[in-house]
Short mmCIF file of C-alpha atoms in Angstrom, two decimals:
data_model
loop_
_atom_site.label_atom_id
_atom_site.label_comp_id
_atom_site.label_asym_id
_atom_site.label_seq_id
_atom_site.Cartn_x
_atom_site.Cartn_y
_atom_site.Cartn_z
CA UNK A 1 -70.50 -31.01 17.73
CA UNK A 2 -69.00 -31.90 14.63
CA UNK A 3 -69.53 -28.71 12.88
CA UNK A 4 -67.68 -26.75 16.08
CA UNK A 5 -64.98 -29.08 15.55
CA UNK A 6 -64.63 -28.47 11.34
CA UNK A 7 -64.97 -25.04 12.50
CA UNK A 8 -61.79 -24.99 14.87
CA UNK A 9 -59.70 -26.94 12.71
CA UNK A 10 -60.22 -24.50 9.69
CA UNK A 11 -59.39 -21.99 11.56
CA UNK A 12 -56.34 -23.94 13.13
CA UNK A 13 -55.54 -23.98 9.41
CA UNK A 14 -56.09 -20.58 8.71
CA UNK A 15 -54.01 -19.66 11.32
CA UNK A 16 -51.08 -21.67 10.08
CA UNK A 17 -51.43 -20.53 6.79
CA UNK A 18 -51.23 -16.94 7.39
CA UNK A 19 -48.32 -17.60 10.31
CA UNK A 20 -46.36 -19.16 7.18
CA UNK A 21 -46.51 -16.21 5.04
CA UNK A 22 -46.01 -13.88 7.47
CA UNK A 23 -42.62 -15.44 7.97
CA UNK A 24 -42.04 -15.75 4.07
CA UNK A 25 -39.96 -12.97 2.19
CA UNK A 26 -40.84 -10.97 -0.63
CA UNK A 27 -37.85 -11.06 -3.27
CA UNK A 28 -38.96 -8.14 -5.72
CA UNK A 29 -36.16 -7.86 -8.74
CA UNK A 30 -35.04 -4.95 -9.77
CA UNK A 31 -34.85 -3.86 -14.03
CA UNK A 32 -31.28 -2.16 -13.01
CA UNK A 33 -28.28 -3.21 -10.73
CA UNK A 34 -25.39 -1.14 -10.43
CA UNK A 35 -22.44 -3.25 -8.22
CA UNK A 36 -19.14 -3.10 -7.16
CA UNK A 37 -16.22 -5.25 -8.77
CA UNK A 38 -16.41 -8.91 -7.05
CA UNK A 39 -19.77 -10.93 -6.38
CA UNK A 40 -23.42 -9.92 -7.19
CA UNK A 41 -25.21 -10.75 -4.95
CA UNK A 42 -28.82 -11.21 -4.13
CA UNK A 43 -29.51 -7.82 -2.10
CA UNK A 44 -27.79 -6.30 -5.46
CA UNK A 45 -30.67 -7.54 -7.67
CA UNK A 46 -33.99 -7.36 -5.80
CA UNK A 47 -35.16 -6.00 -2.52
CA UNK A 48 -35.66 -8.22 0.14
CA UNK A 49 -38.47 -8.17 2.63
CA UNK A 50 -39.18 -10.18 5.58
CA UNK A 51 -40.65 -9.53 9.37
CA UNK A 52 -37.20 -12.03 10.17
CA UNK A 53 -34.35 -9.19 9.39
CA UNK A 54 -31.72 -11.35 10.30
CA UNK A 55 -32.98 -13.35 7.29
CA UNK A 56 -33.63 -10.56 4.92
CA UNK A 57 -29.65 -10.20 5.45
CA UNK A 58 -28.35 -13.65 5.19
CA UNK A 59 -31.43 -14.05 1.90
CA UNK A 60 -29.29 -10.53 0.07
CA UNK A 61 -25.58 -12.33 1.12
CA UNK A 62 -26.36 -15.08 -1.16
CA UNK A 63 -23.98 -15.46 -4.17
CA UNK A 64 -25.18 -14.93 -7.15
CA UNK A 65 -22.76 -14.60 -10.06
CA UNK A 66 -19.23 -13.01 -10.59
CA UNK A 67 -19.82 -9.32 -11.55
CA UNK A 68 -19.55 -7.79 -15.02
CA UNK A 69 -16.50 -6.40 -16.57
CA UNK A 70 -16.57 -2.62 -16.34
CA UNK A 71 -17.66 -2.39 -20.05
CA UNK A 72 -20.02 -5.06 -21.15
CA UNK A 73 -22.90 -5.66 -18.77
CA UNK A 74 -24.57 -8.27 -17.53
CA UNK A 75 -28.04 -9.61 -18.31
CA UNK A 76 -29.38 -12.07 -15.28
CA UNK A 77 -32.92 -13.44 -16.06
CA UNK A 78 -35.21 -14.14 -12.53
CA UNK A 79 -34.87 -17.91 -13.54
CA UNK A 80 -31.89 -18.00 -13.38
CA UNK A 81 -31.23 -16.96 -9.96
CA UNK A 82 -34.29 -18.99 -8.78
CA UNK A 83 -32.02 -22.05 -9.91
CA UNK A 84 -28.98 -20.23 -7.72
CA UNK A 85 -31.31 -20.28 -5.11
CA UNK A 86 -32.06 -24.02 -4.99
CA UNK A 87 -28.48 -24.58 -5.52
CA UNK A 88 -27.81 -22.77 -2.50
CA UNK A 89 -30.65 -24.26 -0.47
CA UNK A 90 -33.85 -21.94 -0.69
CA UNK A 91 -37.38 -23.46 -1.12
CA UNK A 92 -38.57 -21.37 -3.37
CA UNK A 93 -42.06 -22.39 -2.38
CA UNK A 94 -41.39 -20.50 1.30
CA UNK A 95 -40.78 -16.71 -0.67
CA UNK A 96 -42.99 -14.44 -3.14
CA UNK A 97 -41.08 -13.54 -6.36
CA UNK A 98 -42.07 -10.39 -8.56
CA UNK A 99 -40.36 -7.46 -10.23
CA UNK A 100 -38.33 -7.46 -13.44
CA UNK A 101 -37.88 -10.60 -15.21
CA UNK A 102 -34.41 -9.83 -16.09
CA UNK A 103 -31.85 -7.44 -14.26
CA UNK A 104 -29.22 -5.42 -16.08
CA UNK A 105 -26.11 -5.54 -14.16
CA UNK A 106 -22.97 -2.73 -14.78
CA UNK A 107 -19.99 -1.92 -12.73
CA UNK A 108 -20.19 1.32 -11.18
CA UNK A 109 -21.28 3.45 -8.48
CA UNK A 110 -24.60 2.62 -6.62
CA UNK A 111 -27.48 5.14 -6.94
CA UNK A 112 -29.27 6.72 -3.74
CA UNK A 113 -31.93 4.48 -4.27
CA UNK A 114 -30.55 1.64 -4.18
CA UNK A 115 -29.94 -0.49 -1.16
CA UNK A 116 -26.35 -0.77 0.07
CA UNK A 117 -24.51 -4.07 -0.64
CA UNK A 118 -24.80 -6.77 2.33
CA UNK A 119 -22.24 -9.28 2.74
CA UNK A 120 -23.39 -11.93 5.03
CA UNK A 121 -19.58 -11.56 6.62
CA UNK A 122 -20.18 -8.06 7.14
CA UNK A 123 -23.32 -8.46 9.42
CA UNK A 124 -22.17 -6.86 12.33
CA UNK A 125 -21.97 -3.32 10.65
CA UNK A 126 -26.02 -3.02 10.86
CA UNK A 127 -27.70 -2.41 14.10
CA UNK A 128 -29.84 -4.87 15.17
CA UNK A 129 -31.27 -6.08 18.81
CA UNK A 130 -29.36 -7.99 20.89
CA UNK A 131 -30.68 -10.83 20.18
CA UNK A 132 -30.07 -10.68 16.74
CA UNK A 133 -26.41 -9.74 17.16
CA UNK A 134 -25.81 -13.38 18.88
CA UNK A 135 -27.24 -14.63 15.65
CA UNK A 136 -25.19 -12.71 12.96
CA UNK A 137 -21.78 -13.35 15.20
CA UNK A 138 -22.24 -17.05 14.46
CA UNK A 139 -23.07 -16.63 11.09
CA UNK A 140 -20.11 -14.46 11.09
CA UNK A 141 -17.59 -16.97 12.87
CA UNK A 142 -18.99 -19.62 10.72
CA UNK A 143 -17.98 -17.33 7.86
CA UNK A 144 -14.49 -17.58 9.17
CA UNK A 145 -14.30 -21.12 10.02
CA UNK A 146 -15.13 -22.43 6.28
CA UNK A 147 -13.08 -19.45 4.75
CA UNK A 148 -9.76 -20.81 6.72
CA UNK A 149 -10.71 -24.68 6.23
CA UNK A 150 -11.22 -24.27 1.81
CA UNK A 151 -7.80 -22.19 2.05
CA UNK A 152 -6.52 -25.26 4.29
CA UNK A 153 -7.83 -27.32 1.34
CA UNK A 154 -6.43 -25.24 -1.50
CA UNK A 155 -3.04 -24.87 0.23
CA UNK A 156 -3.12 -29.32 -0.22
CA UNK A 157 -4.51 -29.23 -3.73
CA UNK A 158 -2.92 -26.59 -6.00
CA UNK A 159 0.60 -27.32 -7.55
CA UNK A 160 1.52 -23.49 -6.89
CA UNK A 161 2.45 -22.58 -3.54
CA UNK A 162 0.14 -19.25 -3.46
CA UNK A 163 -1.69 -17.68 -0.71
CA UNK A 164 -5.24 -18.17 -1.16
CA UNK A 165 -8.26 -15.84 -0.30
CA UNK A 166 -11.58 -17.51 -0.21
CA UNK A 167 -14.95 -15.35 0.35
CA UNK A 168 -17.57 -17.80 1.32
CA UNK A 169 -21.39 -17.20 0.63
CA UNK A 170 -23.61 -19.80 2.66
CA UNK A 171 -27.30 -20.09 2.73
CA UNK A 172 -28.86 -19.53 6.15
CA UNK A 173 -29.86 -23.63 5.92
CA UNK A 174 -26.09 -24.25 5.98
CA UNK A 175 -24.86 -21.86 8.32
CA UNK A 176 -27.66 -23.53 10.91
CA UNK A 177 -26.79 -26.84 10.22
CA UNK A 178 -22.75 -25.92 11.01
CA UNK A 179 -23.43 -24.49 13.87
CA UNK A 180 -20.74 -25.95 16.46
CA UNK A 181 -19.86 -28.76 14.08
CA UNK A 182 -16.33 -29.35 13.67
CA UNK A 183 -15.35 -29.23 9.95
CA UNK A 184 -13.64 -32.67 9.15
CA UNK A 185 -12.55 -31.79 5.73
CA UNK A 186 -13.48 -30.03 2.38
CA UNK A 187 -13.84 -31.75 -0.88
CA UNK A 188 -14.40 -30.18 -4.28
CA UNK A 189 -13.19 -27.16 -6.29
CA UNK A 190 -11.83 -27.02 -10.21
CA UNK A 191 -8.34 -26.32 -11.08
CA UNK A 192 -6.92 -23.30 -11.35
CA UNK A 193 -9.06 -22.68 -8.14
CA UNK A 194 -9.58 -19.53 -9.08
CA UNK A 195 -12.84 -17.56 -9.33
CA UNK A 196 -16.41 -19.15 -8.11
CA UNK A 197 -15.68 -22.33 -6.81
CA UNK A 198 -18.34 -25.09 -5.49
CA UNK A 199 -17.34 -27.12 -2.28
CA UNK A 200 -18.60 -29.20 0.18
CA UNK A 201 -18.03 -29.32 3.80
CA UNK A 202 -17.90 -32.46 5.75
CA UNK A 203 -18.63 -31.58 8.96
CA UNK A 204 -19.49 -33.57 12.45
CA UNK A 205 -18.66 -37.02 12.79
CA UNK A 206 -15.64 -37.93 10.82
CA UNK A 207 -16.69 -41.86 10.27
CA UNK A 208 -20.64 -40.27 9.24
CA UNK A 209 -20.16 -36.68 8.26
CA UNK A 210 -22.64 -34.47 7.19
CA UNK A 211 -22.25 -32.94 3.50
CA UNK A 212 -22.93 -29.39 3.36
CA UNK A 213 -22.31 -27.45 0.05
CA UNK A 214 -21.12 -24.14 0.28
CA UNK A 215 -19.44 -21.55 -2.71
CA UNK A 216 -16.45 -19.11 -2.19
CA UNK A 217 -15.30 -16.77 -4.71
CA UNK A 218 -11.60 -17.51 -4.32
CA UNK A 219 -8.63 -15.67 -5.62
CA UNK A 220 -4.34 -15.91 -4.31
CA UNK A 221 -1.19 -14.18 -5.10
CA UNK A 222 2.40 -15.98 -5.78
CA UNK A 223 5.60 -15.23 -6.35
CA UNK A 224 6.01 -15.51 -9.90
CA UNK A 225 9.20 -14.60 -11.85
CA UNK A 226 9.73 -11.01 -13.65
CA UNK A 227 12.27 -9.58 -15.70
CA UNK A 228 14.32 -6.65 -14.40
CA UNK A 229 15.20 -5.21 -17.95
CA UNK A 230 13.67 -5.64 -21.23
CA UNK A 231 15.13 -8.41 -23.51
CA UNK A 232 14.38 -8.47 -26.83
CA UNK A 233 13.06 -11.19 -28.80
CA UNK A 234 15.32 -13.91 -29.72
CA UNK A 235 17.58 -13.03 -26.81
CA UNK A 236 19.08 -15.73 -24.21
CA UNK A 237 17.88 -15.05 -20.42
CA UNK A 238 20.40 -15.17 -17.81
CA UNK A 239 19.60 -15.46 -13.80
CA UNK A 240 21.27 -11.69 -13.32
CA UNK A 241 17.86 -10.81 -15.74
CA UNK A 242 15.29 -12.44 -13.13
CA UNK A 243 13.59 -11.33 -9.43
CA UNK A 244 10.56 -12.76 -7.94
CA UNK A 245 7.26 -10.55 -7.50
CA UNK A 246 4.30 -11.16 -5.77
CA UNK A 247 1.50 -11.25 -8.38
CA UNK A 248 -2.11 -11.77 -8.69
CA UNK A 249 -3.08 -15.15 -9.69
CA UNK A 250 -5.42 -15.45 -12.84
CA UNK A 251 -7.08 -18.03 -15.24
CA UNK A 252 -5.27 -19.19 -18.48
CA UNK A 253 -1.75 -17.36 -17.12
CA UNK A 254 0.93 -19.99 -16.60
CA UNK A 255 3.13 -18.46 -14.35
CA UNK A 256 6.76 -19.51 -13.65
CA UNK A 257 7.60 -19.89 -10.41
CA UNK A 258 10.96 -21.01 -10.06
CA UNK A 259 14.18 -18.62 -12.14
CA UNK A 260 15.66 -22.31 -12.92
CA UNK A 261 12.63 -22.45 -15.02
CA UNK A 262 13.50 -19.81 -17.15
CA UNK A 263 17.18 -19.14 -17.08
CA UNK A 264 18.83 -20.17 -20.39
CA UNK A 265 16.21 -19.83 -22.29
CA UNK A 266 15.64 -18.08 -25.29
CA UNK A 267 12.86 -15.26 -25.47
CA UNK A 268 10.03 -15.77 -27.97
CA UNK A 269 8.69 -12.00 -27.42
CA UNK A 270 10.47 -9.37 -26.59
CA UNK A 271 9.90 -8.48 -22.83
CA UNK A 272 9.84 -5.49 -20.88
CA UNK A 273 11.30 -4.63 -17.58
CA UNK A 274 8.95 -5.42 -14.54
CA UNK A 275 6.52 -8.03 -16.97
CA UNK A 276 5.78 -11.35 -16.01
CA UNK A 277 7.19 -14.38 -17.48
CA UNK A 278 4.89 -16.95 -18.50
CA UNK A 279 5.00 -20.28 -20.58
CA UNK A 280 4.57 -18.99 -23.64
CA UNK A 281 7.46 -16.14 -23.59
CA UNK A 282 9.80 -18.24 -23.33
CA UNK A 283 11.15 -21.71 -25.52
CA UNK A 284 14.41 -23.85 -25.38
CA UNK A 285 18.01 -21.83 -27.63
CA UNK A 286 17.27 -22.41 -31.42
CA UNK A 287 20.43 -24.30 -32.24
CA UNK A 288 19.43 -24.18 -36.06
CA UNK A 289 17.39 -21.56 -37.43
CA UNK A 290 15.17 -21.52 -40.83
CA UNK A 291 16.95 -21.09 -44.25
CA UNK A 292 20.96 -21.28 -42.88
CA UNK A 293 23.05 -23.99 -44.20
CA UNK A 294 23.74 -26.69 -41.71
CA UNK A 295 26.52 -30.20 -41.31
CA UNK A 296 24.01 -32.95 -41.68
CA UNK A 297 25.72 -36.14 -39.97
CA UNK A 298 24.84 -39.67 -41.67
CA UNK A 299 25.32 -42.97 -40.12
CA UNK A 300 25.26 -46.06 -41.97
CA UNK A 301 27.31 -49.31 -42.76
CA UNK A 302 29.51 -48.39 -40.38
CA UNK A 303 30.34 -44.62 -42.22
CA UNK A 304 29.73 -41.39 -40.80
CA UNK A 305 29.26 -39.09 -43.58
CA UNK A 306 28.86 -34.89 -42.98
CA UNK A 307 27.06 -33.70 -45.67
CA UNK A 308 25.12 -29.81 -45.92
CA UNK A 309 21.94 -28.79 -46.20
CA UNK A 310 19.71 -26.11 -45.73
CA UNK A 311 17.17 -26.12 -42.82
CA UNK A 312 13.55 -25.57 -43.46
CA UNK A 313 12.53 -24.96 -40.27
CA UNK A 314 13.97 -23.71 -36.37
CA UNK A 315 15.18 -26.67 -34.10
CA UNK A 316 16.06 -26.84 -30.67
CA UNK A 317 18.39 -29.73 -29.27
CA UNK A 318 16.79 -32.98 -29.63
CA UNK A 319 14.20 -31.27 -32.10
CA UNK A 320 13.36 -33.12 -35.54
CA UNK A 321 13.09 -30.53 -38.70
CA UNK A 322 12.94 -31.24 -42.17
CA UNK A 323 16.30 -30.84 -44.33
CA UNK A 324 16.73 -30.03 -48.21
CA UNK A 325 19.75 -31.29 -49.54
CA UNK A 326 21.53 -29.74 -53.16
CA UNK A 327 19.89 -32.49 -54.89
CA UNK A 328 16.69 -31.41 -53.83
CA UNK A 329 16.59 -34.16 -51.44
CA UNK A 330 14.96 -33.68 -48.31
CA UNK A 331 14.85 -35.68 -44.83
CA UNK A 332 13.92 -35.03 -41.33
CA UNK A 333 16.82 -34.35 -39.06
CA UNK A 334 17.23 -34.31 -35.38
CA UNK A 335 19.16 -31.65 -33.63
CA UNK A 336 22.02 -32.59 -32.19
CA UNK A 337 24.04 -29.06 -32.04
CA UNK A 338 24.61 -25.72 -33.10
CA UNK A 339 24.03 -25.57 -36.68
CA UNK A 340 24.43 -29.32 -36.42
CA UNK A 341 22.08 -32.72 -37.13
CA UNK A 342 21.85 -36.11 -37.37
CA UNK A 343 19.84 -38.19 -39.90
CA UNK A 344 18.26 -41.23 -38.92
CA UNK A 345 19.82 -44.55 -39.94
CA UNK A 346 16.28 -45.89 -41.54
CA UNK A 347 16.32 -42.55 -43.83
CA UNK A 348 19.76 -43.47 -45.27
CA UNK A 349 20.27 -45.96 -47.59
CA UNK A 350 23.73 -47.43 -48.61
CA UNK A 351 23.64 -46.13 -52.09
CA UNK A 352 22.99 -42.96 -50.41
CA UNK A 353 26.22 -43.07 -48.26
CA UNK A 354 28.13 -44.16 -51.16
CA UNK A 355 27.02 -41.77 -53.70
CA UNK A 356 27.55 -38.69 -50.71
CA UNK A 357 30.91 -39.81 -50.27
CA UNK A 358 32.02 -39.27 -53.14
CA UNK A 359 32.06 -35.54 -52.40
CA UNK A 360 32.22 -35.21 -48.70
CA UNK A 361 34.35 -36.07 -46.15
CA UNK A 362 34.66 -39.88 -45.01
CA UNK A 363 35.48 -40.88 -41.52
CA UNK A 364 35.82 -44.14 -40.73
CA UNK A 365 35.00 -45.50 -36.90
#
């Protein structure tokens, strides 16, 4: 009796056992991946295969990495994306890895052989059963609920008043656990917001929410100020010289928004007609420039003495340069006009009013 019962629950095991891997997918990585500009993707790297297709798909719509540029590419070791599994909440003990250890990744054209990209949005576009429709429809709504509630999010975070694109990449964990949870709020992201982003959902019950991390490759467009004509370098900019475009938005390019921004100011570059102004075209007039001869005003015991000098470097109003004098003499100066500065009091001794008077003009407060 006790040996029929061993007997059954070995087999009970057995059964288990190969019900488990039946379900489990084989992730086999490919040596080459040739993608389009945007996301790579796990379908891009390795061929997926499962007796679930509906989670073959949403295992090849996870987000990877950003893709290459179009002329250095991209090495991705299986490790790695292993770790971008777990991040994205596959047990890697539940799937079978083999293939290439690392994957070359290029910008181009896919190859015949190669399977077409899936995006996990894009579900709908493969023929499945009925049943399995129902099932990509929510992960496609769910999609579209988190897309609209990080681009609610960005919209209350960012500084620039942009329109924001998010595209979302959820793992099939996180897409069942939404389900018909109402999203209370999103949390997370790095500024500029721009690129792939990590965020977490808070979904359900707003005093207890759950915490659900999802990523989006996000991207937006402003209305950033251009120049109509060029303007060479050196040149003032006037508000006749100015329109607003809508541009793309990208890292480490501080765009101006607002023509009050810019107007008056002097170019530091010459710029051509259509280009965008950023930051770092632009400064504040040069009231004094390098090398000309400026009126140096002193202020001391009551005197105001002008005397000249020459200017060692460019100032802008209220900017302090350094000031030789004939005597070889030299002191910082503020700006406080064209070709015009003030020394400060500390700098100028009485002997050095007295002696400077004697060959400049005096005026007495």
């Amino acid at each position: 009796m006790k040996r029929h019962i061993s007997q059954t629950c070995l087999y009970t095991l057995l059964l288990l056992a190969s019900q488990a891997a039946a379900d489990a997918a084989d992730i086999q990585f490919r040596s080459e991946a040739v993608v389009a500009r945007g996301i790579v993707r796990l379908g891009d790297v390795a061929e997926v295969t499962t007796s679930d297709a509906t989670e073959a798909r949403l295992l090849e719509g996870i987000a990877l990495v950003p893709a290459p540029s179009p002329d250095v590419p991209k090495l991705l070791k299986r490790q790695e994306v292993q770790q971008l599994l777990q991040l994205s909440g596959v047990s890697l003990r539940e799937h079978r890895f083999s293939g290439s250890e690392v994957t070359q990744i290029r910008i181009g054209t896919a190859t015949v052989a190669q399977k077409p990209i899936q995006e996990v949005v894009a579900i709908q576009i493969v023929p499945v059963s009925p049943k399995k429709s129902k099932a990509t429809e929510v992960a496609a709504t769910a999609e579209g609920r988190v897309g609209q509630a990080i681009v609610a999010h960005l919209q209350g975070v960012s500084e620039i008043p942009a329109e924001w694109q998010a595209e979302v990449a959820m793992s099939p964990r996180v897409v069942q656990a939404l389900a018909d949870q109402p999203i209370v709020r999103v949390e997370g992201g790095v500024s500029p917001w721009l690129g792939r982003q990590q965020f977490m959902l808070l979904v359900g019950n707003e005093a207890a929410p759950i915490r659900l991390p999802v990523e989006a490759e996000v991207s937006g467009t402003a209305r950033a100020v251009t120049v109509i004509r060029t303007i060479e370098r050196g040149n003032s900019i006037a508000e006749s010289d100015l329109q607003l475009q809508t541009v793309s938005l990208q890292r480490g390019v501080a765009i101006m928004i607002d023509p009050q921004q810019v107007v008056g100011r002097e170019t530091a570059r010459t710029l051509n007609a259509g280009q965008l102004v950023t930051s770092d075209m632009i400064r504040t007039v040069r009231l004094v420039k390098r090398g000309e001869e400026i009126q140096v005003f002193s202020i001391a015991a009551g005197l105001q003495i002008s005397e000249p000098g020459k200017a060692l470097t460019d100032g802008s109003d209220g900017d302090t340069i350094q000031v030789e004098f004939v005597d070889r003499r030299k002191m910082s100066v503020r700006v406080t006009g064209l070709r015009r500065g003030e020394v400060y009091a500390m700098q100028t001794s009485r002997s050095q009013v007295q002696a400077a008077s004697a060959t400049s003009p005096l005026n007495r407060r």
